[in-house]
mmCIF file with all atom_site columns, C-alpha atoms in Angstrom:
data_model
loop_
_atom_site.group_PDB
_atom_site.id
_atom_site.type_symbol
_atom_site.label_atom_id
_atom_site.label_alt_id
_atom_site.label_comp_id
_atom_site.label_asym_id
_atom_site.label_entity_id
_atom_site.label_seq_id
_atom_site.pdbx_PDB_ins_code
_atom_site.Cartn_x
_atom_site.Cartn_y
_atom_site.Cartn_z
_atom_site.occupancy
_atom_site.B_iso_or_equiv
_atom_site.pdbx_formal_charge
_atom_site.auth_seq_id
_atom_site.auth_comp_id
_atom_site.auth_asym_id
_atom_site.auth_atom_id
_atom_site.pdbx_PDB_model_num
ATOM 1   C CA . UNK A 1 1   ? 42.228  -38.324 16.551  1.00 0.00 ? 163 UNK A CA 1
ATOM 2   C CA . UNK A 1 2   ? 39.843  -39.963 18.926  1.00 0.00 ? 164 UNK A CA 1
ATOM 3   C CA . UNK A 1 3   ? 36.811  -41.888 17.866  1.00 0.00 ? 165 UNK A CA 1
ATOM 4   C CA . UNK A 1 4   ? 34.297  -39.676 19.687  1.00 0.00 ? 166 UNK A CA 1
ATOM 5   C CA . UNK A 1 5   ? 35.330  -36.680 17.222  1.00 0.00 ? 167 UNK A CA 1
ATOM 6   C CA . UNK A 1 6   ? 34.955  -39.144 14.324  1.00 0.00 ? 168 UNK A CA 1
ATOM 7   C CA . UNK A 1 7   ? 31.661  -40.139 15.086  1.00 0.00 ? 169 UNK A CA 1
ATOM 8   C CA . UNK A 1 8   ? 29.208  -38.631 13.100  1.00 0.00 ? 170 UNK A CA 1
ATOM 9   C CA . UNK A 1 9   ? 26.029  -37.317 15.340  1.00 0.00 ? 171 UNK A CA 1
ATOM 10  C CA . UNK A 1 10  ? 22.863  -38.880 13.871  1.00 0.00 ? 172 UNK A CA 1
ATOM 11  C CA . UNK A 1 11  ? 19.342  -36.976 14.359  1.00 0.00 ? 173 UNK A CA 1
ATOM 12  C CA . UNK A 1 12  ? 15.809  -39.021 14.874  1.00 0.00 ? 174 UNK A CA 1
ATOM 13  C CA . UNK A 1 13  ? 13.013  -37.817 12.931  1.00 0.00 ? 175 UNK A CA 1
ATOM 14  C CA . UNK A 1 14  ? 11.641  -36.330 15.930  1.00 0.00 ? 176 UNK A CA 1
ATOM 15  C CA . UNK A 1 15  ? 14.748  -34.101 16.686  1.00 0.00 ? 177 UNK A CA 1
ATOM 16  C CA . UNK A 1 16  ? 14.872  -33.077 12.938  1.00 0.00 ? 178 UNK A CA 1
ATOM 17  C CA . UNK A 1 17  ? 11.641  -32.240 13.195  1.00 0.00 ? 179 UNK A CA 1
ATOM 18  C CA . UNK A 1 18  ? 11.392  -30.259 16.194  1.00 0.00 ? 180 UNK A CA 1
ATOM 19  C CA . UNK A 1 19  ? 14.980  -28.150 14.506  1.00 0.00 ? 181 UNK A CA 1
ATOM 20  C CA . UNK A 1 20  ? 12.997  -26.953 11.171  1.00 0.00 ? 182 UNK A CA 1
ATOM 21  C CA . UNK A 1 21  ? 9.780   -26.066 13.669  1.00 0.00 ? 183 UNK A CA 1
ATOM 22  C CA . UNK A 1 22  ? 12.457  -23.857 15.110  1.00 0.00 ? 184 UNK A CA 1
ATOM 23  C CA . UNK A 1 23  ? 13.487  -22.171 12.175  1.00 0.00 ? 185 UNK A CA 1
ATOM 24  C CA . UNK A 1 24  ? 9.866   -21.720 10.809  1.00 0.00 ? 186 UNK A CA 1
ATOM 25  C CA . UNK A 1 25  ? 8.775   -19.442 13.990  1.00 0.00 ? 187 UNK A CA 1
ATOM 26  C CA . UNK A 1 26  ? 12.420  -17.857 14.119  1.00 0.00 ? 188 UNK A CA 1
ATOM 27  C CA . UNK A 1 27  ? 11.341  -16.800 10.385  1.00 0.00 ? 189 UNK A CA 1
ATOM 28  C CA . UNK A 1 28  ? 7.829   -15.776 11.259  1.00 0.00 ? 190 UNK A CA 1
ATOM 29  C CA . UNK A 1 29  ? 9.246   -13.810 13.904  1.00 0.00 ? 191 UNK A CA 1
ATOM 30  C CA . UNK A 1 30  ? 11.741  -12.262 11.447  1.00 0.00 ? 192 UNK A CA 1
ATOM 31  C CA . UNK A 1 31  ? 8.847   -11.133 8.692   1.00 0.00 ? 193 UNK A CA 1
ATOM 32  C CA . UNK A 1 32  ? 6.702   -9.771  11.732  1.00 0.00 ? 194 UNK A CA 1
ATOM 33  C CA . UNK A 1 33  ? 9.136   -7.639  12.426  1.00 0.00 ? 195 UNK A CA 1
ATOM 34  C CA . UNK A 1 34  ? 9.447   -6.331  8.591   1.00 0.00 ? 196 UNK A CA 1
ATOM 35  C CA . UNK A 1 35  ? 6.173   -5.227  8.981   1.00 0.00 ? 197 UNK A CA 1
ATOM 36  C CA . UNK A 1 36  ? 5.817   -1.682  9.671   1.00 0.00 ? 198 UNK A CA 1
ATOM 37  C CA . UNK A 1 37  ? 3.312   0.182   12.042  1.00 0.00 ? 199 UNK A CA 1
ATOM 38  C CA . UNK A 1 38  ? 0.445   0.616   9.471   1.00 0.00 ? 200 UNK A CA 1
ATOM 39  C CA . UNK A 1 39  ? 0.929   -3.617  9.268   1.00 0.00 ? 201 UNK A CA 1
ATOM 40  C CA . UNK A 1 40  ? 2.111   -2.881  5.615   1.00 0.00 ? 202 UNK A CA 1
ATOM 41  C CA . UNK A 1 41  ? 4.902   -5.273  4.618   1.00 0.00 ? 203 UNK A CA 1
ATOM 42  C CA . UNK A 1 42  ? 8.072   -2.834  2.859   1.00 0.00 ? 204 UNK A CA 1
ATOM 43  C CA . UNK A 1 43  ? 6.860   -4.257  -0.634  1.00 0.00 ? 205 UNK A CA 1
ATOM 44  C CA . UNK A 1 44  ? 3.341   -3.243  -0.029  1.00 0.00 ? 206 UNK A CA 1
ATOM 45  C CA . UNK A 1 45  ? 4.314   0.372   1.493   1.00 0.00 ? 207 UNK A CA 1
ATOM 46  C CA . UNK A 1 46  ? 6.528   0.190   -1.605  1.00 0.00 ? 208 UNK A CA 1
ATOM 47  C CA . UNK A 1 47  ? 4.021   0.320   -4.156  1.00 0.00 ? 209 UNK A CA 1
ATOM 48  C CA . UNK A 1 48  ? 1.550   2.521   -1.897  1.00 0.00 ? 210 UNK A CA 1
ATOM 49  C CA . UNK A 1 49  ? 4.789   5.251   -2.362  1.00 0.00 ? 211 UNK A CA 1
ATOM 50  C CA . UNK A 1 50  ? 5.104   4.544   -5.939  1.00 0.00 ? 212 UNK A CA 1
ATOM 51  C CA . UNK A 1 51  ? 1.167   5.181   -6.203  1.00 0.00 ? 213 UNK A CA 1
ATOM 52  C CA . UNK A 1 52  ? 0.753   8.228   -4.522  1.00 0.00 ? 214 UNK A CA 1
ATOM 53  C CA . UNK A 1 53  ? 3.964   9.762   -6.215  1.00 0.00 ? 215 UNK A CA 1
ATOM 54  C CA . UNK A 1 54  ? 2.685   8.823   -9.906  1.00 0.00 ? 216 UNK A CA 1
ATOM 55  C CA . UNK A 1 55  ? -0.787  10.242  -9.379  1.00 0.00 ? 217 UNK A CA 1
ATOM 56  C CA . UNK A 1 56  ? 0.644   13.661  -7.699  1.00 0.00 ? 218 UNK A CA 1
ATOM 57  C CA . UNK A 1 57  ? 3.266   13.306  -10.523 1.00 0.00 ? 219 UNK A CA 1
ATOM 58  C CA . UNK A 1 58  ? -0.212  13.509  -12.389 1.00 0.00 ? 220 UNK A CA 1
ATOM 59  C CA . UNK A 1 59  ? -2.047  16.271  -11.325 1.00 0.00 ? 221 UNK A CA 1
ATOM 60  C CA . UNK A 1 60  ? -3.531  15.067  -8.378  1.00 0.00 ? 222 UNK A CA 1
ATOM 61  C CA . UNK A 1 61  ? -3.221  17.307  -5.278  1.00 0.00 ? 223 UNK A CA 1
ATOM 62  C CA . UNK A 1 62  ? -1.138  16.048  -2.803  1.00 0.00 ? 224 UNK A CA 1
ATOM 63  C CA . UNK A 1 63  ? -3.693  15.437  -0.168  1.00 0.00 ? 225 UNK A CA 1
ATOM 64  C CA . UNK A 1 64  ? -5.619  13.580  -2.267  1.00 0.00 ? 226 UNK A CA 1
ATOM 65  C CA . UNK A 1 65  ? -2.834  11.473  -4.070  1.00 0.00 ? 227 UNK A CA 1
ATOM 66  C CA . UNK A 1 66  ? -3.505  8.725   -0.658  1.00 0.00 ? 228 UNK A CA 1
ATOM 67  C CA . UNK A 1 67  ? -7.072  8.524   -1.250  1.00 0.00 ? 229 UNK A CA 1
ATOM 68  C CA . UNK A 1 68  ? -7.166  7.528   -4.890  1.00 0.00 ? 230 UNK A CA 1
ATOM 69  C CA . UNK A 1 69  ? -4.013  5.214   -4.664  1.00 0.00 ? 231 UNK A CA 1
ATOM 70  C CA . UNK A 1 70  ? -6.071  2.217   -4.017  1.00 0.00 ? 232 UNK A CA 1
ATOM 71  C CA . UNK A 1 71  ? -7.683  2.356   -6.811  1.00 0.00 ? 233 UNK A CA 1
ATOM 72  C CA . UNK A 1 72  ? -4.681  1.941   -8.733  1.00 0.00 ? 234 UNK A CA 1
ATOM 73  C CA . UNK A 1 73  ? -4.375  -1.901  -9.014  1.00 0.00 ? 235 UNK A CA 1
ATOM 74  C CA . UNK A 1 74  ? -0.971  -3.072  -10.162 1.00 0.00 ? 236 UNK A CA 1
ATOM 75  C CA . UNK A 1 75  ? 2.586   -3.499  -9.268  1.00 0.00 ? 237 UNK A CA 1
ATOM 76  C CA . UNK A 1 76  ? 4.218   -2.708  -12.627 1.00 0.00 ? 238 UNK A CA 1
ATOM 77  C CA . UNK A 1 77  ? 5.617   0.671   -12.332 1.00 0.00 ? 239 UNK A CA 1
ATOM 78  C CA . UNK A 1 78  ? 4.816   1.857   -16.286 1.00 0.00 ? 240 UNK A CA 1
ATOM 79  C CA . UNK A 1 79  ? 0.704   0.790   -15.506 1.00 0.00 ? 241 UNK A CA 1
ATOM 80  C CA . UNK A 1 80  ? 0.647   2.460   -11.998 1.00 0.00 ? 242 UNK A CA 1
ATOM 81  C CA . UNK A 1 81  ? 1.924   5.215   -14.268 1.00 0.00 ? 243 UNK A CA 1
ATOM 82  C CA . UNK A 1 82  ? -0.684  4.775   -16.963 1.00 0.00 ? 244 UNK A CA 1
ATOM 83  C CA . UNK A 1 83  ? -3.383  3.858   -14.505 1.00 0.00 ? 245 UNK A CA 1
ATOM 84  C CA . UNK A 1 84  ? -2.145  7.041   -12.397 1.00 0.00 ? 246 UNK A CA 1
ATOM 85  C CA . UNK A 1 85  ? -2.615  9.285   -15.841 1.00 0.00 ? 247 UNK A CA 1
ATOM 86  C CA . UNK A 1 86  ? -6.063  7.912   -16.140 1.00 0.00 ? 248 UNK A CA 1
ATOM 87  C CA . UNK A 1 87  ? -7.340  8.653   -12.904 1.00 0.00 ? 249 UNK A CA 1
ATOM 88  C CA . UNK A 1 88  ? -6.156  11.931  -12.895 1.00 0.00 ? 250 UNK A CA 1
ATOM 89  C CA . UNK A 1 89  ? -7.837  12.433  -15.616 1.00 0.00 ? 251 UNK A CA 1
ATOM 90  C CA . UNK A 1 90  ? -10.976 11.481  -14.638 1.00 0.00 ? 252 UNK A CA 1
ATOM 91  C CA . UNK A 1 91  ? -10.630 13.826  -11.195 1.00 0.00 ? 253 UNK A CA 1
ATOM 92  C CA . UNK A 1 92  ? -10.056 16.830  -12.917 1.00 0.00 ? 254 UNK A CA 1
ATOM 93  C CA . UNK A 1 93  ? -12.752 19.647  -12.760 1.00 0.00 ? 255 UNK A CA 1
ATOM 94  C CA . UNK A 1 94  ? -15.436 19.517  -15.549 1.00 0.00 ? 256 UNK A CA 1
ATOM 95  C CA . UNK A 1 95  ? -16.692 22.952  -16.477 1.00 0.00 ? 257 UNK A CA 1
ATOM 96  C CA . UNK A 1 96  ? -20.231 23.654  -14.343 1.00 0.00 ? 258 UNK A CA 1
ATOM 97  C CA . UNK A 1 97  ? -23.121 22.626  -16.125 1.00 0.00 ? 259 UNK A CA 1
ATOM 98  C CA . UNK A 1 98  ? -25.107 25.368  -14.477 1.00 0.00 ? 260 UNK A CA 1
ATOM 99  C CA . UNK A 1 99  ? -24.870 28.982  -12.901 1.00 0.00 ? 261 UNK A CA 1
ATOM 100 C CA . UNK A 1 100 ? -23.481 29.633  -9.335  1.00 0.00 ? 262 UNK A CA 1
ATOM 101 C CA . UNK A 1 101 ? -26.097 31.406  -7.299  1.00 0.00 ? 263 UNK A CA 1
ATOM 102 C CA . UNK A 1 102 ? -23.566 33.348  -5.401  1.00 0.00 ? 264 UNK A CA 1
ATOM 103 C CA . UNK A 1 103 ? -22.570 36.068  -8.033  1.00 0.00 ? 265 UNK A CA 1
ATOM 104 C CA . UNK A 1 104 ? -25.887 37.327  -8.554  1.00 0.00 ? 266 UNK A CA 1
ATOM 105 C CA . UNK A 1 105 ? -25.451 41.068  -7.587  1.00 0.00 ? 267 UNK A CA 1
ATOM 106 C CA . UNK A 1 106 ? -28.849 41.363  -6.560  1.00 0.00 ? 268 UNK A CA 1
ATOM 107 C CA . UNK A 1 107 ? -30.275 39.674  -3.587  1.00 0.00 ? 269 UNK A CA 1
ATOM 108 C CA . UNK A 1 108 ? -33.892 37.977  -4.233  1.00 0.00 ? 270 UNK A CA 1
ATOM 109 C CA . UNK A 1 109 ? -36.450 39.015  -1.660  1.00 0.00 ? 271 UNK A CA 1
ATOM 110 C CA . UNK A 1 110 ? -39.370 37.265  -2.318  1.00 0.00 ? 272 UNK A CA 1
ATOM 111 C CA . UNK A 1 111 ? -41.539 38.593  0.659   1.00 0.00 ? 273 UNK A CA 1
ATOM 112 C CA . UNK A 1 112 ? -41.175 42.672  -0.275  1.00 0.00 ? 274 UNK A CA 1
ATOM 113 C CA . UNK A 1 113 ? -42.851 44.542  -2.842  1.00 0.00 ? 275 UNK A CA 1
#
């Protein structure tokens, strides 16, 4: 074998540097792309599934289930459970404290005799 094959390429600190500044934007590039349209990363969108689906798994209707998700604050799935069963517990319809005006049968007229 020749000694130009044998010789072993050495790298200044400059050129070593300038490789790994390479790699860090060819990685930010890769984890902007992971990022989907709502600018969620998958692990986030992840949990805001998991969220929604424990707290309809709950009780709470379905097109509520997104609104109330963020106040679920964990990423262990048996307290987003628990923390799910609590909030949907808290949303449920108390009984009415008071009488609804609109089944009186008879209509108040307060001008006629």
């Amino acid at each position: 074998m020749s000694e130009e094959m044998q010789e072993e390429r050495l790298f200044t600190q400059e050129e070593v540097d300038k490789i790994i500044q390479k790699r860090i934007a060819r990685e930010k590039k890769k984890n902007e792309r992971e990022r989907d349209e709502n600018g969620l990363s998958y692990k986030e969108r992840y949990y805001s599934v998991l969220k929604q689906k424990s707290l309809i798994d709950a009780g709470v209707p379905i097109d509520q289930a997104e609104r109330y998700a963020k106040y679920i604050n964990s990423e262990d799935q048996a307290e987003i459970e628990q923390q799910a069963l609590e909030l949907a517990e808290d949303l449920q319809e108390k009984p009415k404290a008071y009488a609804d005006p609109s089944q009186r049968k008879s209509v108040w007229r307060p001008f006629s005799r």
